[in-house]
CSV table of C-alpha atoms in Angstrom, one decimal:
chain,number,residue,atom,x,y,z
N,21,UNK,CA,66.0,26.0,176.9
N,22,UNK,CA,64.7,29.0,178.7
N,23,UNK,CA,68.2,30.3,179.2
N,24,UNK,CA,69.1,29.9,175.5
N,25,UNK,CA,65.9,31.7,174.5
N,26,UNK,CA,66.7,34.7,176.7
N,27,UNK,CA,70.3,35.0,175.3
N,28,UNK,CA,69.0,35.1,171.7
N,29,UNK,CA,66.4,37.7,172.6
N,30,UNK,CA,69.1,39.9,174.3
N,31,UNK,CA,71.4,39.6,171.3
N,32,UNK,CA,68.6,40.6,168.8
N,33,UNK,CA,67.7,43.6,171.0
N,34,UNK,CA,71.4,44.7,171.0
N,35,UNK,CA,71.8,44.4,167.2
N,36,UNK,CA,68.5,46.0,166.2
N,37,UNK,CA,69.7,49.7,166.3
N,38,UNK,CA,72.6,48.8,163.8
N,39,UNK,CA,70.4,46.8,161.5
N,40,UNK,CA,67.8,49.6,161.4
N,41,UNK,CA,70.4,52.3,160.6
N,42,UNK,CA,69.8,54.3,163.7
N,43,UNK,CA,73.4,53.9,164.7
N,44,UNK,CA,76.5,54.1,162.4
N,45,UNK,CA,79.9,52.6,163.0
N,46,UNK,CA,81.8,55.4,161.2
N,47,UNK,CA,81.9,59.2,161.8
N,48,UNK,CA,80.0,60.3,158.6
N,49,UNK,CA,77.1,61.6,160.7
N,50,UNK,CA,73.8,60.2,162.0
N,51,UNK,CA,71.5,58.0,159.9
N,52,UNK,CA,73.7,57.8,156.7
N,53,UNK,CA,71.7,54.9,155.3
N,54,UNK,CA,68.4,56.6,155.9
N,55,UNK,CA,69.6,59.8,154.3
N,56,UNK,CA,71.1,58.1,151.2
N,57,UNK,CA,68.0,56.1,150.7
N,58,UNK,CA,65.7,59.1,150.5
N,59,UNK,CA,64.0,59.8,147.1
N,60,UNK,CA,63.8,63.5,146.0
N,61,UNK,CA,65.0,64.9,149.3
N,62,UNK,CA,64.5,68.4,148.0
N,63,UNK,CA,60.7,67.8,148.1
N,64,UNK,CA,60.6,67.1,151.8
N,65,UNK,CA,58.7,69.7,153.8
N,66,UNK,CA,59.5,70.2,157.5
N,67,UNK,CA,56.3,70.7,159.6
N,68,UNK,CA,56.6,72.4,163.0
N,69,UNK,CA,55.7,70.4,166.1
N,70,UNK,CA,53.3,73.1,167.4
N,71,UNK,CA,51.0,72.9,164.3
N,72,UNK,CA,52.0,76.3,162.9
N,73,UNK,CA,52.5,77.0,159.3
N,74,UNK,CA,55.5,75.3,157.7
N,75,UNK,CA,58.2,77.5,156.4
N,76,UNK,CA,58.2,77.6,152.6
N,77,UNK,CA,60.9,75.6,150.9
N,78,UNK,CA,62.9,77.8,148.5
N,79,UNK,CA,63.9,76.0,145.4
N,80,UNK,CA,67.4,76.9,144.3
N,81,UNK,CA,67.7,76.9,140.5
N,82,UNK,CA,70.8,75.2,139.1
N,83,UNK,CA,73.5,77.6,137.9
N,84,UNK,CA,73.8,77.3,134.1
N,85,UNK,CA,76.8,78.8,132.3
N,86,UNK,CA,75.6,81.7,130.2
N,87,UNK,CA,76.1,81.5,126.4
N,88,UNK,CA,78.1,84.4,124.9
N,89,UNK,CA,75.7,87.0,123.5
N,90,UNK,CA,75.2,86.5,119.8
N,91,UNK,CA,76.0,89.6,117.7
N,92,UNK,CA,73.2,91.0,115.6
N,93,UNK,CA,75.3,90.7,112.4
N,94,UNK,CA,78.7,89.5,111.5
N,95,UNK,CA,81.3,92.2,111.1
N,96,UNK,CA,81.3,93.5,107.6
N,97,UNK,CA,84.7,93.0,105.9
N,98,UNK,CA,86.5,96.2,105.1
N,99,UNK,CA,86.3,97.3,101.5
N,100,UNK,CA,89.3,96.8,99.2
N,101,UNK,CA,90.2,99.3,96.5
N,102,UNK,CA,92.0,98.4,93.3
N,103,UNK,CA,92.5,100.3,90.0
N,104,UNK,CA,92.8,99.0,86.4
N,105,UNK,CA,94.4,101.3,83.8
N,106,UNK,CA,95.0,101.1,80.1
N,107,UNK,CA,91.5,100.1,78.9
N,108,UNK,CA,90.2,101.1,75.5
N,109,UNK,CA,86.6,102.3,75.3
N,110,UNK,CA,85.5,98.9,74.0
N,111,UNK,CA,87.4,97.0,76.6
N,112,UNK,CA,86.1,99.1,79.5
N,113,UNK,CA,82.5,98.7,78.4
N,114,UNK,CA,82.9,94.9,78.2
N,115,UNK,CA,84.5,94.7,81.6
N,116,UNK,CA,81.9,96.9,83.2
N,117,UNK,CA,79.1,94.7,81.8
N,118,UNK,CA,80.7,91.6,83.1
N,119,UNK,CA,81.4,93.1,86.5
N,120,UNK,CA,77.8,94.2,87.0
N,121,UNK,CA,76.5,90.8,86.0
N,122,UNK,CA,78.7,88.6,88.0
N,123,UNK,CA,79.8,90.9,90.9
N,124,UNK,CA,76.9,93.3,91.6
N,125,UNK,CA,78.3,94.3,95.0
N,126,UNK,CA,81.5,95.7,93.5
N,127,UNK,CA,81.4,99.5,93.0
N,128,UNK,CA,83.0,100.8,89.8
N,129,UNK,CA,84.1,104.3,89.0
N,130,UNK,CA,85.3,105.2,85.5
N,131,UNK,CA,87.6,108.1,84.5
N,132,UNK,CA,89.7,109.1,81.6
N,133,UNK,CA,93.3,108.2,82.0
N,134,UNK,CA,95.8,111.1,81.4
N,135,UNK,CA,98.3,110.4,78.7
N,136,UNK,CA,101.8,109.7,79.7
N,137,UNK,CA,104.4,112.4,78.9
N,138,UNK,CA,107.3,111.9,76.6
N,139,UNK,CA,110.6,113.7,75.9
N,140,UNK,CA,111.4,114.7,72.3
N,141,UNK,CA,115.0,115.2,71.1
N,142,UNK,CA,114.9,117.2,67.9
N,143,UNK,CA,116.3,120.1,65.8
N,144,UNK,CA,113.7,122.9,66.1
N,145,UNK,CA,111.7,124.2,63.1
N,146,UNK,CA,113.6,125.2,60.0
N,147,UNK,CA,112.0,127.8,57.7
N,148,UNK,CA,112.1,125.8,54.5
N,149,UNK,CA,112.4,122.3,53.1
N,150,UNK,CA,115.8,123.2,51.6
N,151,UNK,CA,117.2,124.3,54.9
N,152,UNK,CA,115.9,121.1,56.6
N,153,UNK,CA,117.5,118.9,53.9
N,154,UNK,CA,120.8,120.7,54.3
N,155,UNK,CA,120.7,120.2,58.1
N,156,UNK,CA,120.0,116.5,57.7
N,157,UNK,CA,123.1,116.2,55.4
N,158,UNK,CA,125.2,117.9,58.1
N,159,UNK,CA,123.9,115.5,60.8
N,160,UNK,CA,124.8,112.5,58.6
N,161,UNK,CA,128.3,113.9,58.1
N,162,UNK,CA,128.7,114.1,61.9
N,163,UNK,CA,127.7,110.4,62.3
N,164,UNK,CA,124.0,110.7,63.2
N,165,UNK,CA,122.0,107.9,61.5
N,166,UNK,CA,118.6,108.0,63.0
N,167,UNK,CA,116.4,111.1,62.2
N,168,UNK,CA,113.1,112.0,60.7
N,169,UNK,CA,111.7,115.1,59.0
N,170,UNK,CA,108.6,116.4,60.8
N,171,UNK,CA,106.6,119.1,58.9
N,172,UNK,CA,104.2,121.3,60.9
N,173,UNK,CA,100.5,121.3,60.4
N,174,UNK,CA,100.7,123.8,57.5
N,175,UNK,CA,103.8,122.2,55.9
N,176,UNK,CA,105.6,125.5,56.0
N,177,UNK,CA,108.2,124.6,58.7
N,178,UNK,CA,110.2,121.5,59.3
N,179,UNK,CA,111.7,120.0,62.4
N,180,UNK,CA,114.1,117.1,62.5
N,181,UNK,CA,113.2,114.4,65.1
N,182,UNK,CA,116.2,112.6,66.6
N,183,UNK,CA,114.3,110.5,69.2
N,184,UNK,CA,111.2,110.2,71.4
N,185,UNK,CA,111.6,108.8,74.9
N,186,UNK,CA,109.4,107.8,77.8
N,187,UNK,CA,111.8,109.2,80.3
N,188,UNK,CA,113.8,112.3,80.5
N,189,UNK,CA,116.9,110.4,81.5
N,190,UNK,CA,116.9,108.5,78.2
N,191,UNK,CA,116.5,111.7,76.3
N,192,UNK,CA,119.5,113.3,78.1
N,193,UNK,CA,121.6,110.3,77.3
N,194,UNK,CA,121.0,110.8,73.6
N,195,UNK,CA,121.7,114.5,73.9
N,196,UNK,CA,125.0,113.7,75.6
N,197,UNK,CA,125.9,111.4,72.7
N,198,UNK,CA,124.9,114.0,70.1
N,199,UNK,CA,127.0,116.6,71.8
N,200,UNK,CA,129.9,114.3,71.7
N,201,UNK,CA,129.5,114.1,67.9
N,202,UNK,CA,129.5,117.8,67.6
N,203,UNK,CA,125.7,118.4,67.3
N,204,UNK,CA,124.9,121.8,69.0
N,205,UNK,CA,121.4,122.7,67.8
N,206,UNK,CA,119.5,119.7,69.2
N,207,UNK,CA,116.9,120.4,72.0
N,208,UNK,CA,114.8,118.4,74.4
N,209,UNK,CA,111.1,119.2,74.9
N,210,UNK,CA,108.4,117.4,76.9
N,211,UNK,CA,105.3,116.4,75.1
N,212,UNK,CA,102.0,115.6,76.8
N,213,UNK,CA,100.7,112.2,75.8
N,214,UNK,CA,97.3,111.9,74.2
N,215,UNK,CA,94.5,110.8,76.5
N,216,UNK,CA,92.2,108.1,75.2
N,217,UNK,CA,92.8,105.2,77.7
N,218,UNK,CA,90.4,104.6,80.5
N,219,UNK,CA,90.9,104.0,84.2
N,220,UNK,CA,88.5,101.9,86.4
N,221,UNK,CA,88.5,102.1,90.2
N,222,UNK,CA,87.0,99.0,91.9
N,223,UNK,CA,85.8,98.8,95.5
N,224,UNK,CA,84.4,95.7,97.3
N,225,UNK,CA,85.3,92.7,99.3
N,226,UNK,CA,88.7,91.1,99.0
N,227,UNK,CA,87.4,87.8,97.7
N,228,UNK,CA,85.2,89.4,95.1
N,229,UNK,CA,87.9,91.7,93.8
N,230,UNK,CA,90.4,88.9,93.6
N,231,UNK,CA,87.9,86.8,91.5
N,232,UNK,CA,87.1,89.8,89.3
N,233,UNK,CA,90.7,90.7,88.6
N,234,UNK,CA,91.3,87.1,87.5
N,235,UNK,CA,88.6,87.5,84.7
N,236,UNK,CA,90.0,87.4,81.2
N,237,UNK,CA,88.7,90.9,80.5
N,238,UNK,CA,91.0,92.2,83.3
N,239,UNK,CA,94.1,90.6,82.0
N,240,UNK,CA,94.1,91.8,78.4
N,241,UNK,CA,97.3,93.1,77.0
N,242,UNK,CA,97.9,96.7,78.0
N,243,UNK,CA,95.7,96.6,81.1
N,244,UNK,CA,97.5,96.9,84.5
N,245,UNK,CA,96.2,96.4,88.0
N,246,UNK,CA,97.4,98.3,91.1
N,247,UNK,CA,96.3,99.4,94.5
N,248,UNK,CA,94.4,102.6,94.7
N,249,UNK,CA,96.6,105.6,95.5
């Protein structure tokens, strides 16, 4: 019995370092169990053996990814410029009122639209009505069918209109045809169109201008939209 007791005591003494974690079977370092079982290891302070002051423990703040710096304001969208032409006075006034009520951020600038030129094919002024009537008879004999007598402001002179065209090319085509019939006295002159239509220049954000140009007042007959020159 005494021999058995001594053997058990020796075995317990031999196994005690492993059971208490003082020795490890692997190569992960000393006291792995004791280290992993510690609570809040960063709060441990190491005191010197000689009783001197302990070195302060420096806390290392965790590294946090920085947020991108927020801009003070969103980038302002670049202004878009569009122009509407062909308004009458009444149409322009109605459009401006609507634009200022519904789209106050849009800037409007109004100007008078210059009249479009035209090219007039005609027989120049004849001194009397009798001479004008005689000339018309000659033109009919040559095969000219479209003409109109145009007295001047005083009714003392008379021109014979043969055609009014928006382009010089069209006027020259008629002149070529008249020359082929034997008409030699016809002439082409450019006439400045009468002003009276209005032009509106609009500046603002793309979305606002798109919505404004879709308004019924911007799509009336005779009104045309285009980019600013």
